[in-house]
Amino acid sequence: MNICGYIPESINEGAGLRAVLFISGCKHACPGCFNPASWDFQAGERFTEEMAGRIIGDVKTNSLLDGITLCGGDPFFSAEECAEFLIKFKARCPDKNVWAYTGFTFEALVKRPELKQLALLCDVIVDGKFIAAEKDVSLPFRGSRNQRLVDVRESVRQGRVVEIEL
Amino acid sequence: MLQVMKRDGSLTEFDMSRIVRAVNKAFRAVKGSAEDDVSVRIGQQVTDRVAEAESLTVEYIQDCVIQALRESQYGEVADAYSQYRDARDLERIRRGELYKISSDVIGAANPDLLRENANLNGESFSGKMSRIGSEYAKWIANRFVLPSELYKAVKDGYVYVHDLDQYALGTTNCIFIPFDRLLAKGFNTGNGSVRPPQSIMTAMALVAIIFQSQQNSQFGGVSANKIDWDLAPYVGKSFRRHFRKGLLYLGETSGKAHEGSADGSLAHLLEDGELYIDNMSLKAAYPRTYAYAYEETVHETKQAAESLIHNLNTMSSRAGGQIPFTSLNYGMCTSTEGRLVTRALLDATIDGLGRGETPIFPQHIFQCKQGVNQAEGEPNYDLFLKAVECSSRRLYPNFVNVDASFNLPYYQPDDPDTIIATMGCRTRTISDRFGRNRLSGKGNLSFNTINLVRLGMESGIVFGKRTEPDLEGFFRQLDRYMNIAVEGLVHRFEIQAKQPAKASDFMMREGVWEGGDSLGPDDQVRELIKHGTLALGFIGLAECLKALTGKHHGEDEGSHRLGLEMISRMRRFCDEMSDKYNLNISLFATPAEGLSGKFTAVDQAEYGSIPGVTDKEYYTNSFHVPVYYKLSAFEKIKLEAPFHKLCNAGAISYVELDGNARMNTAAFKRIVQFALEEDIGYFSVNHPLDRCPSCHYEGIIGSACPGCGAGEQEVHFQRLRRVTGYLTGNYTERFNSAKQAEVRDRVKHL
């Protein structure tokens, strides 16, 4: 798996201050995508063990951070590697939360076991393709009105999509 | 031998042949040829005459020549001589500094001269008028007033005297205004007396008038250190008025009021003391009247806050088009009335000016204290959250830390005048060796700033002359220039102390400066202003460390330790000088607006462009990690925090946010509270605040508006940035070139 970006602190990809990891590779090809260069699975550099360890260490020591966000690309096209990373992350940073961005809908994610595993490791998933016609710059943390901020735990508990309240 | 004093004050020997030559020249101009014998005769007459004079000047000799020519019936030649003399005088004036001072301003030859202060429209007529006066006053101060050592240190780029134009006059800098006292007793503006206000609307109108009256007594900022406490009584007065009116019109009765009342007017039966918002039995007895009065009071307070903010943005009354630097501190008053004031000020700021623009003034400062407004369940926590929201939208308020280890010892819960506040830019003036350990009624008197970068270059490894910094030499030079700078402050204090009370007019007459009202107009102000502070400032710690060791305090732990050692030493020096001179001398993390490029220009001229040291158009503010150095907000706060407690005259730290802060107030709040936990005294978050005039989108705008798609070519986006703690309108127009360069180089910490 390659990553094509890492921001140690950001306010733009989820509530609170977050470290953001851009996972290379996406097949949704939404027209008007903010970052088409990241569709290529070979973009950026290989995500090594060493790099993963360093990023987890960074997040752990930075007490300002609320958590980490997986962005892309779409991390769900690299679900297995991402899940592996998040398991390590959660073991070392039990107080930090996880957000992820995906072009799949939450309903689609939970139907496929290999994607569901990653989904359940997240606290919030920003789901759905970017639809240019639905674009709205006033929405926090997402680009178009169809996209949702899914509260993973609550959605699983209630068996339907529940959105977080900001 | 006769000595003649020339125009520049030097002496030269009297020489008759010079007179003969000059007279011959005049003869040639009038008659076409020289007349040697006449010229020599005139020269002789003048020589005889001046021989009796006690002191001889060029002017006097010329007067004698003209007189001698006239007496010898050569009137025409005398006229020619006189004309030639006038022309020469004019030529001399043109070459002189005085002429250049005004011609530069009139011809707008030097944009940086006109933009020295981002808050003043220096290109306007009135702005130029005041600039000419100011430049002339600086010239006088440099030539005739400054101690010669200080003058030399300034000229050589080691020390900067702030507000030099006010030096010779003895004007003082800034003040915290005791609004409670002024409103309670009323005041006189000089043209008429003003009675104490009877409602919050009037009280807030008078706050603007007091700011306006006071700002002409001084040159720096004017600040309200506890405006929520100051104005709470007038919210109470408004409530009483609305309640009585409501009772009259609604005709509501209760058991109590009904007794003994036959005339239908019940209002008079209620004592003033019973009519207050928190009186729940009042609410129970007159529910409709109470609801009416409460709503009217809230509404009036909000309107009053709106008009106060409008007023403070429109009174460009100071020295030619400058809007006074006003600041409001609040957030600690937990009474219902005080909370209404705070809420109204924040709401009005969030709403913005007429078309929703971000207000430039006043500067807002939220006073943060655990147990009062920092966590769920504390009485003013909701107001802190609102302050965070407001700041994420408007860049204000900033946050001042009542709990900081160096502020808390002064805090007395029963005296709101001991809650730490700032002058806006960052000035802090709470402690006083003469016992007034509180805020209002005093302020800073003046400050001088040391150029740490130049000292660093002289003793550092930067030029390859040595491999280790010469720290001994550095500290020796630092001591030397601190001494010169502080002696300059004391020298200036002596000028200020001798001023009669009438010179600062409103400030003393109305007792804005505590005790001023007990002075007669001609009494000297010394015993009062000694409660104020003199501040020693510094600039460019980062570049200084870079020049000394090769790395600044963001890059290297050892440099960070060395930086702390320097600033600790400066603080110790200030404490020692306070004892020596028996004055309040304190250490200041200088806000460097007009200064940001001046030292750099002098140092560049001498040393050229040195990477990381003099290669920018500015030096880094005080102890800040350079704006162009990439590091996280977490690290920046950690690195800068320990400097705050050393700078007892005030300091501020910022982080720069990259992104739309209003979308993520959780992050904003987290950063602010982290800074407070780290013992930072005064803190603010910078984030890009652009505004599209066509669709009113606010946030970050690149070359096109994300809201409506309008391009930079079609509409003029308003771009607000912060400078020395205050906001300024479109920064590309009002910032001086050094500050524009600094904004360009600011990296975001997130």
mmCIF file of C-alpha atoms in Angstrom, chain B residues 488-671:
data_model
loop_
_atom_site.group_PDB
_atom_site.id
_atom_site.type_symbol
_atom_site.label_atom_id
_atom_site.label_comp_id
_atom_site.label_asym_id
_atom_site.label_seq_id
_atom_site.Cartn_x
_atom_site.Cartn_y
_atom_site.Cartn_z
ATOM 1 C CA GLY B 488 16.699 56.220 27.778
ATOM 2 C CA LEU B 489 13.413 55.129 29.336
ATOM 3 C CA VAL B 490 14.302 56.863 32.579
ATOM 4 C CA HIS B 491 15.383 59.990 30.707
ATOM 5 C CA ARG B 492 12.054 60.005 28.911
ATOM 6 C CA PHE B 493 10.236 59.414 32.190
ATOM 7 C CA GLU B 494 11.803 62.595 33.521
ATOM 8 C CA ILE B 495 10.314 64.534 30.596
ATOM 9 C CA GLN B 496 6.918 62.884 31.119
ATOM 10 C CA ALA B 497 7.010 63.461 34.874
ATOM 11 C CA LYS B 498 7.506 67.204 34.461
ATOM 12 C CA GLN B 499 4.401 67.654 32.320
ATOM 13 C CA PRO B 500 1.565 69.612 33.889
ATOM 14 C CA ALA B 501 -1.724 67.784 34.396
ATOM 15 C CA LYS B 502 -3.383 70.032 31.816
ATOM 16 C CA ALA B 503 -1.194 68.594 29.051
ATOM 17 C CA SER B 504 -2.949 65.235 29.211
ATOM 18 C CA ASP B 505 -6.231 67.038 29.721
ATOM 19 C CA PHE B 506 -9.113 64.536 29.979
ATOM 20 C CA MET B 507 -6.882 61.804 31.396
ATOM 21 C CA MET B 508 -5.904 63.819 34.471
ATOM 22 C CA ARG B 509 -8.860 66.159 34.812
ATOM 23 C CA GLU B 510 -11.346 63.303 34.999
ATOM 24 C CA GLY B 511 -9.072 60.996 36.944
ATOM 25 C CA VAL B 512 -8.883 58.403 34.179
ATOM 26 C CA TRP B 513 -5.326 58.068 35.388
ATOM 27 C CA GLU B 514 -6.017 57.384 39.027
ATOM 28 C CA GLY B 515 -5.659 60.500 41.182
ATOM 29 C CA GLY B 516 -5.477 62.881 38.230
ATOM 30 C CA ASP B 517 -8.596 64.699 39.400
ATOM 31 C CA SER B 518 -6.799 65.758 42.576
ATOM 32 C CA LEU B 519 -4.148 67.679 40.607
ATOM 33 C CA GLY B 520 -4.401 71.320 39.624
ATOM 34 C CA PRO B 521 -3.962 72.080 35.913
ATOM 35 C CA ASP B 522 -0.345 73.171 36.384
ATOM 36 C CA ASP B 523 0.723 70.458 38.838
ATOM 37 C CA GLN B 524 3.332 68.016 37.626
ATOM 38 C CA VAL B 525 2.161 64.457 37.077
ATOM 39 C CA ARG B 526 5.241 62.650 38.433
ATOM 40 C CA GLU B 527 3.722 61.165 41.580
ATOM 41 C CA LEU B 528 0.857 59.669 39.594
ATOM 42 C CA ILE B 529 2.575 58.343 36.528
ATOM 43 C CA LYS B 530 5.225 56.550 38.567
ATOM 44 C CA HIS B 531 2.561 53.832 38.966
ATOM 45 C CA GLY B 532 2.844 53.167 35.246
ATOM 46 C CA THR B 533 5.420 50.917 33.598
ATOM 47 C CA LEU B 534 8.527 51.484 31.489
ATOM 48 C CA ALA B 535 9.208 48.559 29.224
ATOM 49 C CA LEU B 536 12.345 47.129 27.716
ATOM 50 C CA GLY B 537 11.450 45.182 24.599
ATOM 51 C CA PHE B 538 13.275 42.865 22.249
ATOM 52 C CA ILE B 539 12.920 41.582 18.705
ATOM 53 C CA GLY B 540 14.365 38.725 16.673
ATOM 54 C CA LEU B 541 15.340 36.072 19.217
ATOM 55 C CA ALA B 542 15.061 33.490 16.425
ATOM 56 C CA GLU B 543 17.468 35.245 14.044
ATOM 57 C CA CYS B 544 19.763 36.091 16.936
ATOM 58 C CA LEU B 545 20.087 32.418 17.880
ATOM 59 C CA LYS B 546 20.561 31.487 14.244
ATOM 60 C CA ALA B 547 23.423 33.969 13.948
ATOM 61 C CA LEU B 548 24.970 32.862 17.227
ATOM 62 C CA THR B 549 24.740 29.074 16.929
ATOM 63 C CA GLY B 550 23.490 28.293 13.428
ATOM 64 C CA LYS B 551 20.099 27.117 14.685
ATOM 65 C CA HIS B 552 17.079 28.905 16.131
ATOM 66 C CA HIS B 553 15.048 27.725 19.123
ATOM 67 C CA GLY B 554 12.561 25.840 16.954
ATOM 68 C CA GLU B 555 15.347 23.782 15.387
ATOM 69 C CA ASP B 556 17.518 22.928 18.332
ATOM 70 C CA GLU B 557 17.056 22.245 22.019
ATOM 71 C CA GLY B 558 20.376 23.821 22.967
ATOM 72 C CA SER B 559 19.402 27.029 21.162
ATOM 73 C CA HIS B 560 16.078 26.976 22.978
ATOM 74 C CA ARG B 561 17.887 26.762 26.313
ATOM 75 C CA LEU B 562 20.204 29.580 25.296
ATOM 76 C CA GLY B 563 17.192 31.666 24.252
ATOM 77 C CA LEU B 564 15.593 31.146 27.633
ATOM 78 C CA GLU B 565 18.850 32.091 29.322
ATOM 79 C CA MET B 566 18.984 35.356 27.358
ATOM 80 C CA ILE B 567 15.431 36.343 28.060
ATOM 81 C CA SER B 568 15.815 35.391 31.737
ATOM 82 C CA ARG B 569 18.845 37.618 31.916
ATOM 83 C CA MET B 570 16.926 40.488 30.346
ATOM 84 C CA ARG B 571 14.165 40.005 32.893
ATOM 85 C CA ARG B 572 16.650 39.998 35.778
ATOM 86 C CA PHE B 573 18.147 43.160 34.402
ATOM 87 C CA CYS B 574 14.737 44.847 34.362
ATOM 88 C CA ASP B 575 14.097 43.802 37.962
ATOM 89 C CA GLU B 576 17.471 45.211 39.041
ATOM 90 C CA MET B 577 16.843 48.469 37.195
ATOM 91 C CA SER B 578 13.437 48.744 38.857
ATOM 92 C CA ASP B 579 15.205 48.754 42.224
ATOM 93 C CA LYS B 580 17.943 51.055 41.048
ATOM 94 C CA TYR B 581 15.641 53.741 39.676
ATOM 95 C CA ASN B 582 12.662 52.972 41.904
ATOM 96 C CA LEU B 583 10.396 52.701 38.856
ATOM 97 C CA ASN B 584 8.319 49.878 37.333
ATOM 98 C CA ILE B 585 10.674 48.621 34.635
ATOM 99 C CA SER B 586 9.485 45.449 32.941
ATOM 100 C CA LEU B 587 10.360 43.140 30.049
ATOM 101 C CA PHE B 588 8.275 43.292 26.910
ATOM 102 C CA ALA B 589 7.862 40.923 23.973
ATOM 103 C CA THR B 590 7.656 43.903 21.606
ATOM 104 C CA PRO B 591 4.821 44.010 19.090
ATOM 105 C CA ALA B 592 6.808 45.158 16.127
ATOM 106 C CA GLU B 593 4.755 46.834 13.482
ATOM 107 C CA GLY B 594 6.629 49.923 12.334
ATOM 108 C CA LEU B 595 9.799 48.269 13.591
ATOM 109 C CA SER B 596 9.506 44.951 11.766
ATOM 110 C CA GLY B 597 11.605 46.009 8.796
ATOM 111 C CA LYS B 598 13.684 48.884 10.180
ATOM 112 C CA PHE B 599 16.399 46.987 12.002
ATOM 113 C CA THR B 600 16.525 44.515 9.143
ATOM 114 C CA ALA B 601 17.165 47.283 6.623
ATOM 115 C CA VAL B 602 20.026 48.716 8.700
ATOM 116 C CA ASP B 603 21.571 45.290 9.270
ATOM 117 C CA GLN B 604 21.210 44.257 5.628
ATOM 118 C CA ALA B 605 22.942 47.420 4.537
ATOM 119 C CA GLU B 606 25.889 46.571 6.759
ATOM 120 C CA TYR B 607 26.058 42.781 6.550
ATOM 121 C CA GLY B 608 24.175 41.899 3.379
ATOM 122 C CA SER B 609 21.660 39.100 3.088
ATOM 123 C CA ILE B 610 22.525 36.213 5.405
ATOM 124 C CA PRO B 611 20.362 33.088 5.093
ATOM 125 C CA GLY B 612 18.069 32.620 8.080
ATOM 126 C CA VAL B 613 19.268 35.879 9.634
ATOM 127 C CA THR B 614 18.821 38.933 7.420
ATOM 128 C CA ASP B 615 17.416 37.378 4.247
ATOM 129 C CA LYS B 616 13.804 38.331 4.981
ATOM 130 C CA GLU B 617 12.375 41.829 4.979
ATOM 131 C CA TYR B 618 11.586 41.564 8.686
ATOM 132 C CA TYR B 619 12.806 40.072 11.934
ATOM 133 C CA THR B 620 10.713 37.576 13.836
ATOM 134 C CA ASN B 621 8.524 39.052 16.523
ATOM 135 C CA SER B 622 9.933 38.842 20.093
ATOM 136 C CA PHE B 623 10.555 35.193 21.081
ATOM 137 C CA HIS B 624 8.317 33.672 18.421
ATOM 138 C CA VAL B 625 9.442 30.687 16.429
ATOM 139 C CA PRO B 626 9.778 32.108 12.886
ATOM 140 C CA VAL B 627 6.567 32.304 10.913
ATOM 141 C CA TYR B 628 8.261 30.565 7.974
ATOM 142 C CA TYR B 629 9.397 27.572 10.022
ATOM 143 C CA LYS B 630 7.160 24.542 9.692
ATOM 144 C CA LEU B 631 6.166 22.908 12.966
ATOM 145 C CA SER B 632 2.981 21.705 14.608
ATOM 146 C CA ALA B 633 0.761 23.859 16.784
ATOM 147 C CA PHE B 634 1.541 21.476 19.617
ATOM 148 C CA GLU B 635 5.281 22.096 19.283
ATOM 149 C CA LYS B 636 4.926 25.836 18.787
ATOM 150 C CA ILE B 637 2.909 26.206 21.979
ATOM 151 C CA LYS B 638 5.358 24.024 23.917
ATOM 152 C CA LEU B 639 8.351 26.011 22.672
ATOM 153 C CA GLU B 640 6.971 29.495 23.238
ATOM 154 C CA ALA B 641 5.146 28.932 26.526
ATOM 155 C CA PRO B 642 8.159 29.195 28.878
ATOM 156 C CA PHE B 643 8.940 32.704 27.605
ATOM 157 C CA HIS B 644 5.599 34.099 28.689
ATOM 158 C CA LYS B 645 6.271 34.227 32.405
ATOM 159 C CA LEU B 646 9.563 36.042 31.796
ATOM 160 C CA CYS B 647 7.933 38.875 29.864
ATOM 161 C CA ASN B 648 6.120 40.697 32.644
ATOM 162 C CA ALA B 649 5.270 43.646 30.372
ATOM 163 C CA GLY B 650 3.316 41.308 28.124
ATOM 164 C CA ALA B 651 3.662 38.737 25.368
ATOM 165 C CA ILE B 652 1.398 36.893 22.959
ATOM 166 C CA SER B 653 1.650 33.587 21.129
ATOM 167 C CA TYR B 654 -0.195 32.650 17.966
ATOM 168 C CA VAL B 655 -0.716 29.570 15.936
ATOM 169 C CA GLU B 656 -1.745 29.744 12.308
ATOM 170 C CA LEU B 657 -4.624 27.547 11.200
ATOM 171 C CA ASP B 658 -4.835 26.306 7.652
ATOM 172 C CA GLY B 659 -8.474 25.735 6.950
ATOM 173 C CA ASN B 660 -11.888 27.064 7.738
ATOM 174 C CA ALA B 661 -11.787 27.376 11.521
ATOM 175 C CA ARG B 662 -15.490 28.106 11.872
ATOM 176 C CA MET B 663 -16.249 24.567 10.667
ATOM 177 C CA ASN B 664 -14.257 23.021 13.507
ATOM 178 C CA THR B 665 -14.661 24.915 16.760
ATOM 179 C CA ALA B 666 -13.812 21.727 18.694
ATOM 180 C CA ALA B 667 -10.273 21.919 17.346
ATOM 181 C CA PHE B 668 -10.151 25.644 17.998
ATOM 182 C CA LYS B 669 -11.186 25.214 21.626
ATOM 183 C CA ARG B 670 -8.739 22.377 22.133
ATOM 184 C CA ILE B 671 -5.833 24.514 20.937
#
